Amino acid sequence: MAGLTESLGRLQERFAAAAAAVTGERELEALRVHYLGRNGEVTQLRRTIGTLPPDERREAGKAINDVVADMEALLEDAAGALRSRALETELAQSIDVTFPAPSCGLGSIHPVRRIIERTCDYFTRHGFAVVLGPEAEPEYYNFDALNIPDDHPARENFDSFWLNGGIVLRPHTSPIQVRTMQRYPPPVAIVAPGKCYRRDATDARHLYAFHQIEGLLVAEGIHFGHLKGTLEHLCREIFGPQQSVRFRPSYFPFTEPSAEVDTTCPKCGGTGHVAENARCAMCGGSGWIELGGAGMVHPNVLLEVKYDPDKYSGWAFGFGVERLGLALYEVDDIRRFVNSDPDFLAQLR
Ligand code: FA5
């Protein structure tokens, strides 16, 4: 028994020194297996109990069990110390304020918003007010007050989203003309940007939700020359000094005369060709890009808002903002403006 007690004492000392020097979990596990495993040193000592005189065996068993309990407690302490050391290392790293932060990437103003801002800026510098209107409008403002009665075929040009009770998601920003003139006596000079909705199939030139920017000037003595001059200067401001504007006869029930407004294709400079014999894909070889509709406000619209058409006259226009964007940024597909692709938007910053 004295020999066993001595062996146990030496074993316990070696174990304590080894446990204190452990630096990792694997090492700790190896230590446990070496001493307390199935073939470990303690197990081998336990096997010697059978060689002792019977009256000493009980005491020897208890002595070994006590040593095992101490060893297990030491193993538990060492594991706890390892865990706290790992946590401390982790915490020290996570509060390293000198560690370079990941870049979060700066956003930018969306190109559609930028075109609206530039256009509004041009008009406010010339004394126009910026006006907004509702996106869901009664039929009256969308059509009737704009000289498009119920049975008029022009309603078909505005393939619309109908809500309950004769309310329409506005297919154009022209209702804002009527609301403004009903609210303010002449003269009025406004520019009105906003979202529009049409039941158009989406393709490279069409969206079902897009933006228009409307302009309206009504005063005494306003004529078509004012409209041409204003839109020509607007295009030069947006696209550059080389730009010209073309008016093609057209038809809108709320303007007379009416025109489609085109501007020089910025890609080919109006030649229709990008290289010898290579047709410009942007304008289809015509040298012009369509921006929208315009014309002189129809006398019926002036009468509807109680303006005297014999005294007052005015012009109006409505341009597609994304279509302006196609030409301005030389983009091939209008859907790029709504896909939220950060790479595309970063290019237009
Ligand atoms: C109108 O909407 C008239 N209200 C414009 C107007 C205002 C004429 C004032 C006279 C006086 P139009 O349907 O042609 O006209 O549309 C005008 C422009 O909106 C188009 O030239 C195009 O640039 C843009 N647009 C129309 N539909 C879409 C669509 N589905 N997706 C993208 N842009 C569109």
Coordinates of C-alpha atoms and ligand atoms in Angstrom, one line a residue:
M1 CA 0.0 0.0 0.0
A2 CA 2.9 2.4 0.8
G3 CA 4.3 1.8 -2.7
L4 CA 0.9 2.6 -4.3
T5 CA 0.6 5.8 -2.2
E6 CA 4.0 6.9 -3.4
S7 CA 3.3 6.1 -7.0
L8 CA 0.0 8.0 -6.8
G9 CA 1.7 11.0 -5.3
R10 CA 4.4 11.1 -8.1
L11 CA 1.7 10.6 -10.8
Q12 CA -0.4 13.4 -9.4
E13 CA 2.5 15.8 -9.4
R14 CA 3.4 15.0 -13.0
F15 CA -0.2 15.3 -14.0
A16 CA -0.6 18.7 -12.3
A17 CA 2.6 20.1 -14.0
A18 CA 1.4 18.8 -17.5
A19 CA -2.1 20.2 -17.0
A20 CA -0.7 23.7 -16.1
A21 CA 1.4 23.7 -19.3
V22 CA -1.4 22.7 -21.7
T23 CA -2.0 25.3 -24.5
G24 CA -4.9 23.8 -26.5
E25 CA -7.9 21.6 -26.3
R26 CA -6.3 18.8 -28.3
E27 CA -3.4 18.7 -25.9
L28 CA -5.7 18.6 -23.0
E29 CA -7.7 15.7 -24.4
A30 CA -4.4 13.8 -25.0
L31 CA -3.5 14.4 -21.4
R32 CA -6.8 13.0 -20.2
V33 CA -6.4 9.9 -22.4
H34 CA -2.8 9.4 -21.2
Y35 CA -3.7 9.3 -17.5
L36 CA -7.4 8.4 -17.3
G37 CA -8.1 6.5 -20.6
R38 CA -8.7 2.8 -20.8
N39 CA -5.0 2.1 -20.9
G40 CA -4.0 5.2 -19.0
E41 CA -1.5 5.3 -16.2
V42 CA -4.3 5.5 -13.5
T43 CA -6.1 2.5 -15.0
Q44 CA -2.9 0.5 -14.9
L45 CA -2.3 1.4 -11.2
R46 CA -5.9 0.4 -10.5
R47 CA -5.1 -3.1 -12.0
T48 CA -2.4 -3.5 -9.3
I49 CA -5.0 -3.4 -6.5
G50 CA -5.6 -7.1 -7.0
T51 CA -2.0 -7.8 -6.0
L52 CA -2.4 -6.1 -2.6
P53 CA -3.5 -7.9 0.6
P54 CA -7.3 -8.0 0.8
D55 CA -7.5 -5.7 3.9
E56 CA -5.6 -2.9 2.0
R57 CA -7.6 -3.1 -1.3
R58 CA -10.5 -1.0 -0.1
E59 CA -8.2 1.8 1.1
A60 CA -6.2 1.6 -2.1
G61 CA -9.4 1.9 -4.3
K62 CA -10.5 5.0 -2.3
A63 CA -7.0 6.6 -2.7
I64 CA -7.1 6.1 -6.5
N65 CA -10.7 7.4 -6.7
D66 CA -9.7 10.5 -4.8
V67 CA -6.7 11.1 -7.1
V68 CA -9.0 10.6 -10.2
A69 CA -11.5 13.2 -8.7
D70 CA -8.6 15.7 -8.3
M71 CA -7.4 15.1 -11.8
E72 CA -10.8 15.5 -13.3
A73 CA -11.2 18.8 -11.4
L74 CA -7.8 20.0 -12.7
L75 CA -8.9 19.0 -16.3
E76 CA -12.1 21.0 -15.9
D77 CA -10.1 24.0 -14.6
A78 CA -7.7 23.8 -17.5
A79 CA -10.5 23.6 -20.0
G80 CA -12.2 26.7 -18.4
A81 CA -8.8 28.6 -18.6
L82 CA -8.5 27.6 -22.3
R83 CA -12.0 28.9 -23.1
S84 CA -11.5 32.2 -21.3
R85 CA -8.1 32.7 -23.1
A86 CA -9.8 32.1 -26.5
L87 CA -12.6 34.5 -25.6
E88 CA -10.1 37.1 -24.5
T89 CA -8.2 36.8 -27.8
E90 CA -11.5 37.1 -29.8
L91 CA -12.6 40.1 -27.8
A92 CA -9.2 41.8 -28.2
Q93 CA -9.5 41.3 -32.0
S94 CA -13.1 42.5 -32.2
I95 CA -12.3 45.8 -30.5
D96 CA -9.2 46.5 -32.6
V97 CA -10.2 50.0 -33.6
T98 CA -7.2 50.2 -35.9
F99 CA -8.5 47.3 -38.1
P100 CA -9.5 48.6 -41.5
A101 CA -13.3 48.6 -41.9
P102 CA -14.9 47.0 -45.0
S103 CA -15.8 49.6 -47.5
C104 CA -19.6 50.2 -47.6
G105 CA -19.7 51.9 -51.0
L106 CA -21.3 55.3 -51.5
G107 CA -24.7 55.5 -53.3
S108 CA -25.5 58.1 -55.8
I109 CA -28.5 60.0 -57.2
H110 CA -30.5 57.8 -59.6
P111 CA -30.1 59.0 -63.2
V112 CA -33.9 59.4 -63.6
R113 CA -33.9 61.7 -60.5
R114 CA -30.9 63.6 -61.9
I115 CA -32.7 64.3 -65.2
I116 CA -35.8 65.5 -63.4
E117 CA -33.6 67.8 -61.2
R118 CA -31.8 69.2 -64.1
T119 CA -35.0 69.9 -66.1
C120 CA -36.7 71.4 -63.1
D121 CA -33.6 73.5 -62.5
Y122 CA -33.7 74.9 -66.0
F123 CA -37.3 75.9 -65.7
T124 CA -37.2 77.3 -62.2
R125 CA -34.3 79.6 -63.4
H126 CA -36.8 80.8 -66.0
G127 CA -39.5 81.6 -63.5
F128 CA -41.5 78.3 -63.6
A129 CA -42.9 76.7 -60.5
V130 CA -42.4 72.9 -59.8
V131 CA -45.9 71.3 -59.2
L132 CA -46.8 67.7 -58.3
G133 CA -50.1 65.9 -58.7
P134 CA -51.8 62.6 -57.6
E135 CA -50.8 59.4 -59.3
A136 CA -54.3 58.0 -59.0
E137 CA -56.7 60.4 -60.8
P138 CA -60.4 60.4 -61.6
E139 CA -61.2 59.9 -65.2
Y140 CA -62.2 63.5 -65.4
Y141 CA -58.6 64.8 -64.9
N142 CA -57.0 62.1 -67.0
F143 CA -59.3 62.4 -70.0
D144 CA -62.5 64.5 -70.0
A145 CA -61.0 67.8 -68.9
L146 CA -58.2 67.2 -71.5
N147 CA -60.8 67.2 -74.3
I148 CA -60.8 63.3 -74.5
P149 CA -64.5 62.4 -74.0
D150 CA -65.7 58.9 -73.1
D151 CA -66.1 57.7 -76.7
H152 CA -63.0 59.3 -78.1
P153 CA -60.6 56.8 -79.8
A154 CA -57.6 58.7 -78.3
R155 CA -58.3 57.1 -75.0
E156 CA -57.0 53.8 -76.5
N157 CA -53.6 55.4 -76.8
F158 CA -53.5 55.5 -73.0
D159 CA -53.8 51.8 -72.2
S160 CA -54.5 52.4 -68.6
F161 CA -54.7 50.7 -65.2
W162 CA -58.2 51.2 -63.8
L163 CA -59.0 51.2 -60.1
N164 CA -62.5 51.1 -58.6
G165 CA -64.9 54.0 -59.0
G166 CA -63.5 55.5 -62.3
I167 CA -60.1 56.1 -60.8
V168 CA -57.1 55.6 -63.1
L169 CA -53.4 55.3 -62.4
R170 CA -52.5 58.3 -64.5
P171 CA -51.0 57.4 -67.9
H172 CA -49.5 60.8 -68.3
T173 CA -48.7 63.9 -66.3
S174 CA -51.1 66.1 -68.3
P175 CA -53.8 66.0 -65.5
I176 CA -51.6 68.3 -63.6
Q177 CA -52.1 71.0 -66.2
V178 CA -55.9 71.0 -65.5
R179 CA -55.4 70.9 -61.7
T180 CA -53.0 73.9 -61.9
M181 CA -55.2 76.0 -64.1
Q182 CA -58.3 75.3 -62.0
R183 CA -56.4 76.4 -58.9
Y184 CA -54.6 79.5 -60.2
P185 CA -55.7 82.3 -62.5
P186 CA -53.5 83.1 -65.6
P187 CA -50.6 83.6 -66.2
V188 CA -49.3 80.2 -65.1
A189 CA -45.8 78.7 -65.8
I190 CA -45.2 75.2 -64.3
V191 CA -43.1 72.2 -64.7
A192 CA -44.5 68.9 -63.3
P193 CA -42.5 65.7 -63.0
G194 CA -44.1 62.4 -61.9
K195 CA -44.6 58.7 -62.3
C196 CA -47.0 57.4 -64.9
Y197 CA -48.5 54.0 -65.5
R198 CA -49.6 52.3 -68.7
R199 CA -50.6 48.7 -69.6
D200 CA -47.7 48.6 -72.1
A201 CA -45.7 45.4 -72.6
T202 CA -42.2 45.9 -71.2
D203 CA -39.5 46.0 -73.8
A204 CA -36.3 47.9 -74.6
R205 CA -38.3 51.2 -75.0
H206 CA -41.3 50.7 -72.8
L207 CA -42.0 50.3 -69.1
Y208 CA -45.4 49.9 -67.4
A209 CA -44.3 52.5 -64.8
F210 CA -42.2 55.3 -66.0
H211 CA -41.7 59.1 -65.5
Q212 CA -42.8 62.0 -67.5
I213 CA -42.1 65.7 -67.1
E214 CA -44.8 68.1 -68.1
G215 CA -44.4 71.8 -68.9
L216 CA -47.2 74.4 -69.2
L217 CA -47.1 78.1 -69.9
V218 CA -50.3 80.1 -70.3
A219 CA -50.3 83.9 -70.6
E220 CA -51.3 86.6 -73.1
G221 CA -49.6 86.4 -76.5
I222 CA -47.9 83.0 -76.1
H223 CA -47.3 81.3 -79.5
F224 CA -45.6 78.2 -81.0
G225 CA -42.3 80.0 -81.4
H226 CA -42.0 80.3 -77.6
L227 CA -42.5 76.5 -77.3
K228 CA -39.8 75.8 -79.9
G229 CA -37.3 78.2 -78.4
T230 CA -37.9 76.9 -74.8
L231 CA -37.5 73.2 -75.8
E232 CA -34.5 73.9 -78.0
H233 CA -32.7 75.6 -75.1
L234 CA -33.7 72.8 -72.7
C235 CA -32.2 70.2 -75.0
R236 CA -29.0 72.2 -75.4
E237 CA -28.8 72.5 -71.7
I238 CA -29.3 68.8 -71.1
F239 CA -27.4 67.3 -74.1
G240 CA -24.9 70.0 -75.1
P241 CA -24.7 73.1 -77.4
Q242 CA -24.6 71.1 -80.7
Q243 CA -28.2 69.9 -80.2
S244 CA -31.2 70.8 -82.4
V245 CA -34.8 70.1 -82.0
R246 CA -37.3 68.8 -84.6
F247 CA -41.1 69.2 -84.5
R248 CA -43.2 66.6 -86.4
P249 CA -46.9 67.2 -86.9
S250 CA -48.9 65.0 -84.6
Y251 CA -52.2 64.8 -82.7
F252 CA -53.2 65.1 -79.1
P253 CA -56.8 66.1 -78.2
F254 CA -55.6 68.6 -75.6
T255 CA -53.3 70.6 -77.9
E256 CA -53.8 72.2 -81.3
P257 CA -51.5 72.3 -83.3
S258 CA -49.7 69.3 -81.8
A259 CA -46.2 67.9 -82.4
E260 CA -43.9 65.1 -81.6
V261 CA -40.6 66.5 -80.4
D262 CA -37.3 64.9 -81.5
T263 CA -33.7 65.9 -80.7
T264 CA -30.5 65.2 -82.5
C265 CA -29.3 61.7 -81.7
P266 CA -26.3 62.2 -79.4
K267 CA -24.7 58.9 -80.5
C268 CA -24.3 59.7 -84.2
G269 CA -24.6 63.5 -83.9
G270 CA -27.6 63.4 -86.3
T271 CA -25.9 61.6 -89.2
G272 CA -27.7 58.3 -88.7
H273 CA -24.4 56.5 -89.0
V274 CA -21.8 55.5 -86.4
A275 CA -19.2 54.4 -89.0
E276 CA -19.2 54.1 -92.7
N277 CA -22.3 52.1 -93.7
A278 CA -23.0 51.2 -90.0
R279 CA -26.5 52.4 -89.1
C280 CA -26.7 54.1 -85.7
A281 CA -28.5 51.6 -83.4
M282 CA -29.7 54.3 -81.0
C283 CA -31.8 56.2 -83.5
G284 CA -32.3 53.5 -86.0
G285 CA -30.5 55.5 -88.6
S286 CA -32.9 58.5 -88.5
G287 CA -30.5 60.8 -86.7
W288 CA -33.3 61.8 -84.3
I289 CA -34.5 60.6 -80.9
E290 CA -38.1 61.1 -79.9
L291 CA -38.6 62.9 -76.5
G292 CA -42.4 63.3 -76.3
G293 CA -45.4 65.3 -77.3
A294 CA -46.1 69.1 -77.3
G295 CA -48.4 71.7 -78.7
M296 CA -50.5 74.8 -78.1
V297 CA -53.1 74.2 -75.3
H298 CA -56.5 73.5 -77.0
P299 CA -59.1 76.2 -76.5
N300 CA -61.5 73.5 -75.1
V301 CA -59.1 72.9 -72.3
L302 CA -58.8 76.6 -71.5
L303 CA -62.6 76.9 -71.5
E304 CA -62.9 73.9 -69.2
V305 CA -60.7 75.6 -66.6
K306 CA -62.5 79.0 -67.1
Y307 CA -59.6 80.7 -68.9
D308 CA -60.7 83.0 -71.7
P309 CA -59.2 81.5 -75.0
D310 CA -59.6 84.8 -76.8
K311 CA -57.3 86.4 -74.3
Y312 CA -54.9 83.7 -73.2
S313 CA -52.9 81.1 -75.1
G314 CA -50.3 78.6 -74.0
W315 CA -48.0 75.8 -74.8
A316 CA -47.6 72.4 -73.1
F317 CA -45.2 69.5 -73.5
G318 CA -44.8 66.1 -71.9
F319 CA -41.5 64.2 -72.2
G320 CA -40.6 60.7 -71.1
V321 CA -37.8 61.0 -68.5
E322 CA -36.4 57.4 -69.0
R323 CA -36.4 58.1 -72.8
L324 CA -34.4 61.2 -72.2
G325 CA -32.1 59.0 -70.1
L326 CA -31.6 56.5 -73.0
A327 CA -30.3 59.3 -75.2
L328 CA -28.4 61.2 -72.6
Y329 CA -26.5 58.2 -71.3
E330 CA -26.5 56.3 -74.5
V331 CA -28.2 53.3 -72.9
D332 CA -29.5 50.5 -75.1
D333 CA -32.4 49.3 -72.9
I334 CA -34.8 51.3 -70.8
R335 CA -35.2 48.4 -68.3
R336 CA -31.7 49.2 -67.1
F337 CA -33.1 52.2 -65.3
V338 CA -35.3 50.0 -63.1
N339 CA -33.2 46.9 -62.5
S340 CA -31.2 48.4 -59.6
D341 CA -27.9 47.0 -60.9
P342 CA -25.3 48.8 -58.8
D343 CA -22.6 48.3 -61.6
F344 CA -24.8 50.1 -64.1
L345 CA -25.7 52.9 -61.8
A346 CA -22.1 53.4 -60.7
Q347 CA -21.2 54.0 -64.4
L348 CA -23.7 56.9 -64.6
R349 CA -22.5 58.6 -61.5
Ligands
FA5_1 C1 -48.4 62.0 -73.7 O1 -48.4 61.3 -72.8 C2 -48.9 63.5 -73.7 N1 -49.6 63.7 -72.4 C3 -47.7 64.4 -73.9 C4 -48.2 65.8 -74.1 C5 -48.2 66.7 -73.1 C6 -48.5 66.3 -75.4 C7 -48.6 68.0 -73.3 C8 -48.9 67.6 -75.6 C9 -48.9 68.4 -74.5 P1 -47.3 60.3 -75.3 O2 -48.3 59.2 -75.1 O3 -46.7 60.4 -76.6 O4 -47.9 61.7 -74.9 O5 -46.1 60.1 -74.2 C10 -45.1 61.1 -74.1 C11 -43.8 60.4 -73.9 O6 -43.8 59.6 -72.7 C12 -43.3 59.4 -75.0 O7 -42.8 60.1 -76.1 C13 -42.3 58.6 -74.3 O8 -41.1 59.4 -74.2 C14 -42.9 58.5 -72.9 N2 -43.6 57.2 -72.7 C15 -44.8 56.9 -73.1 N3 -45.1 55.6 -72.8 C16 -44.0 55.1 -72.3 C17 -43.7 53.8 -71.7 N4 -44.5 52.8 -71.7 N5 -42.4 53.6 -71.2 C18 -41.5 54.7 -71.2 N6 -41.8 55.9 -71.7 C19 -43.0 56.1 -72.2

